């Protein structure tokens, strides 16, 4: 995100960089901007990958397709 990427793209770029060095990696990255925008990416996990974001009394469940 320091390169100006939104959280979703930053998370996907991070996963892609990990997979280049560790092709059998299984996991996820969730990124959050200072503005409260959230994004995620995953590799080798069940699709779609669920994650939750909570703010105050509001909790939301999001899903993202994994990079394979």
Coordinates of N, CA and C in Angstrom, one line a residue:
X1 N 0.8 -1.2 0.0 CA 0.0 0.0 0.0 C 0.9 1.2 0.0
X2 N 2.1 1.1 0.4 CA 3.0 2.2 0.4 C 3.3 2.7 -1.0
X3 N 3.0 1.8 -2.0 CA 3.2 2.2 -3.4 C 1.9 2.8 -4.0
X4 N 0.9 3.1 -3.1 CA -0.3 3.6 -3.6 C -1.4 2.6 -4.0
X5 N -1.1 1.3 -3.8 CA -2.1 0.3 -4.1 C -3.2 0.3 -3.1
X6 N -4.5 0.0 -3.6 CA -5.6 -0.2 -2.6 C -5.4 -1.5 -1.9
X7 N -6.0 -1.7 -0.7 CA -5.8 -2.9 0.1 C -5.9 -4.2 -0.7
X8 N -6.9 -4.3 -1.5 CA -7.2 -5.6 -2.2 C -6.0 -5.9 -3.1
X9 N -5.5 -4.9 -3.9 CA -4.3 -5.2 -4.8 C -3.1 -5.4 -3.9
X10 N -2.9 -4.7 -2.9 CA -1.7 -4.9 -2.0 C -1.7 -6.3 -1.4
X11 N -2.9 -6.8 -1.0 CA -2.9 -8.2 -0.4 C -2.6 -9.2 -1.5
X12 N -3.2 -9.0 -2.7 CA -2.9 -9.9 -3.8 C -1.4 -9.9 -4.2
X13 N -0.8 -8.8 -4.3 CA 0.6 -8.7 -4.6 C 1.4 -9.4 -3.5
X14 N 1.1 -9.2 -2.3 CA 1.8 -9.9 -1.2 C 1.7 -11.4 -1.3
X15 N 0.5 -11.9 -1.6 CA 0.4 -13.3 -1.8 C 1.2 -13.8 -3.0
X16 N 1.1 -13.1 -4.1 CA 1.9 -13.5 -5.3 C 3.4 -13.6 -5.0
X17 N 3.9 -12.6 -4.2 CA 5.3 -12.6 -3.9 C 5.7 -13.8 -3.0
X18 N 4.8 -14.1 -2.0 CA 5.1 -15.3 -1.1 C 5.1 -16.5 -2.0
X19 N 4.1 -16.7 -2.9 CA 4.0 -17.9 -3.6 C 5.2 -18.1 -4.6
X20 N 5.8 -17.0 -5.1 CA 7.0 -17.2 -5.9 C 8.1 -17.9 -5.2
X21 N 8.3 -17.7 -3.9 CA 9.3 -18.3 -3.1 C 8.9 -19.6 -2.5
X22 N 7.6 -19.7 -2.2 CA 7.1 -20.8 -1.5 C 5.8 -21.3 -2.2
X23 N 5.9 -22.1 -3.3 CA 4.8 -22.4 -4.1 C 3.7 -23.2 -3.4
X24 N 4.1 -24.0 -2.3 CA 3.1 -24.8 -1.6 C 2.4 -24.0 -0.4
X25 N 2.7 -22.7 -0.3 CA 2.1 -21.9 0.7 C 0.6 -21.9 0.8
X26 N 0.1 -22.0 2.0 CA -1.4 -22.0 2.2 C -1.6 -20.9 3.2
X27 N -2.4 -19.9 2.9 CA -2.6 -18.8 3.8 C -3.3 -17.7 3.2
X28 N -3.4 -16.6 4.0 CA -4.2 -15.4 3.5 C -3.5 -14.2 4.1
X29 N -3.8 -13.0 3.4 CA -3.3 -11.7 3.9 C -4.6 -10.8 3.8
X30 N -4.8 -10.1 4.9 CA -5.9 -9.1 5.0 C -5.2 -7.8 5.2
X31 N -5.6 -6.8 4.4 CA -5.0 -5.5 4.5 C -6.1 -4.4 4.8
X32 N -5.7 -3.4 5.6 CA -6.7 -2.4 5.9 C -6.0 -1.0 5.8
X33 N -6.6 -0.1 5.0 CA -6.1 1.2 4.8 C -6.4 2.1 6.0
X34 N -5.7 3.2 6.1 CA -6.0 4.2 7.2 C -7.5 4.7 7.0
X35 N -8.0 4.7 5.8 CA -9.4 5.2 5.6 C -10.4 4.1 5.9
X36 N -10.0 2.9 6.3 CA -10.9 1.9 6.7 C -11.3 1.0 5.6
X37 N -10.7 1.1 4.4 CA -11.0 0.2 3.3 C -10.2 -1.1 3.5
X38 N -10.9 -2.2 3.3 CA -10.3 -3.5 3.6 C -10.2 -4.3 2.3
X39 N -9.2 -5.2 2.2 CA -9.0 -6.1 1.0 C -8.3 -7.3 1.5
X40 N -8.4 -8.4 0.8 CA -7.8 -9.6 1.2 C -7.4 -10.5 0.0
X41 N -6.5 -11.4 0.2 CA -6.2 -12.4 -0.9 C -5.7 -13.6 -0.2
X42 N -5.8 -14.8 -0.9 CA -5.4 -16.0 -0.3 C -4.9 -17.0 -1.3
X43 N -4.2 -18.1 -0.9 CA -3.7 -19.1 -1.8 C -3.8 -20.4 -1.1
X44 N -4.3 -21.4 -1.9 CA -4.4 -22.8 -1.5 C -5.4 -23.0 -0.3
X45 N -6.4 -22.2 -0.3 CA -7.4 -22.4 0.8 C -8.8 -22.6 0.1
X46 N -9.7 -23.1 0.9 CA -11.1 -23.3 0.3 C -11.6 -22.0 -0.2
X47 N -12.3 -22.1 -1.4 CA -12.9 -20.9 -2.0 C -14.4 -20.9 -1.7
X48 N -15.0 -19.8 -1.5 CA -14.3 -18.5 -1.3 C -13.8 -18.4 0.2
X49 N -12.7 -17.7 0.4 CA -12.1 -17.5 1.7 C -12.9 -16.5 2.5
X50 N -13.5 -16.8 3.6 CA -14.2 -15.9 4.4 C -13.4 -15.1 5.4
X51 N -13.6 -13.8 5.6 CA -13.0 -13.1 6.7 C -14.0 -12.1 7.2
X52 N -13.8 -11.7 8.5 CA -14.7 -10.7 9.1 C -14.0 -9.4 9.4
X53 N -14.8 -8.3 9.3 CA -14.3 -7.0 9.7 C -15.3 -6.4 10.7
X54 N -14.8 -6.0 11.8 CA -15.7 -5.4 12.8 C -15.4 -3.9 13.1
X55 N -16.4 -3.1 13.1 CA -16.3 -1.7 13.5 C -17.4 -1.3 14.5
X56 N -17.0 -1.1 15.7 CA -18.0 -0.8 16.7 C -18.9 -2.0 16.9
X57 N -20.2 -1.8 16.7 CA -21.2 -2.8 16.9 C -21.5 -3.6 15.5
X58 N -20.9 -3.1 14.5 CA -21.1 -3.7 13.1 C -20.0 -4.7 12.8
X59 N -20.4 -5.9 12.5 CA -19.5 -7.0 12.0 C -20.0 -7.5 10.7
X60 N -19.1 -7.5 9.7 CA -19.5 -7.9 8.4 C -18.6 -9.1 8.0
X61 N -19.2 -10.0 7.2 CA -18.4 -11.1 6.7 C -18.2 -10.9 5.2
X62 N -17.0 -11.0 4.7 CA -16.6 -10.8 3.3 C -16.0 -12.2 2.8
X63 N -16.0 -12.3 1.5 CA -15.5 -13.5 0.9 C -14.6 -13.1 -0.3
X64 N -13.5 -13.8 -0.5 CA -12.6 -13.5 -1.6 C -12.2 -14.8 -2.2
X65 N -12.1 -14.8 -3.6 CA -11.6 -16.0 -4.3 C -10.1 -16.1 -4.1
X66 N -9.5 -17.3 -3.9 CA -8.1 -17.5 -3.7 C -7.3 -17.4 -5.0
X67 N -6.1 -17.0 -5.0 CA -5.2 -17.0 -6.1 C -4.6 -18.4 -6.1
X68 N -4.6 -19.1 -7.3 CA -4.1 -20.4 -7.4 C -3.2 -20.5 -8.6

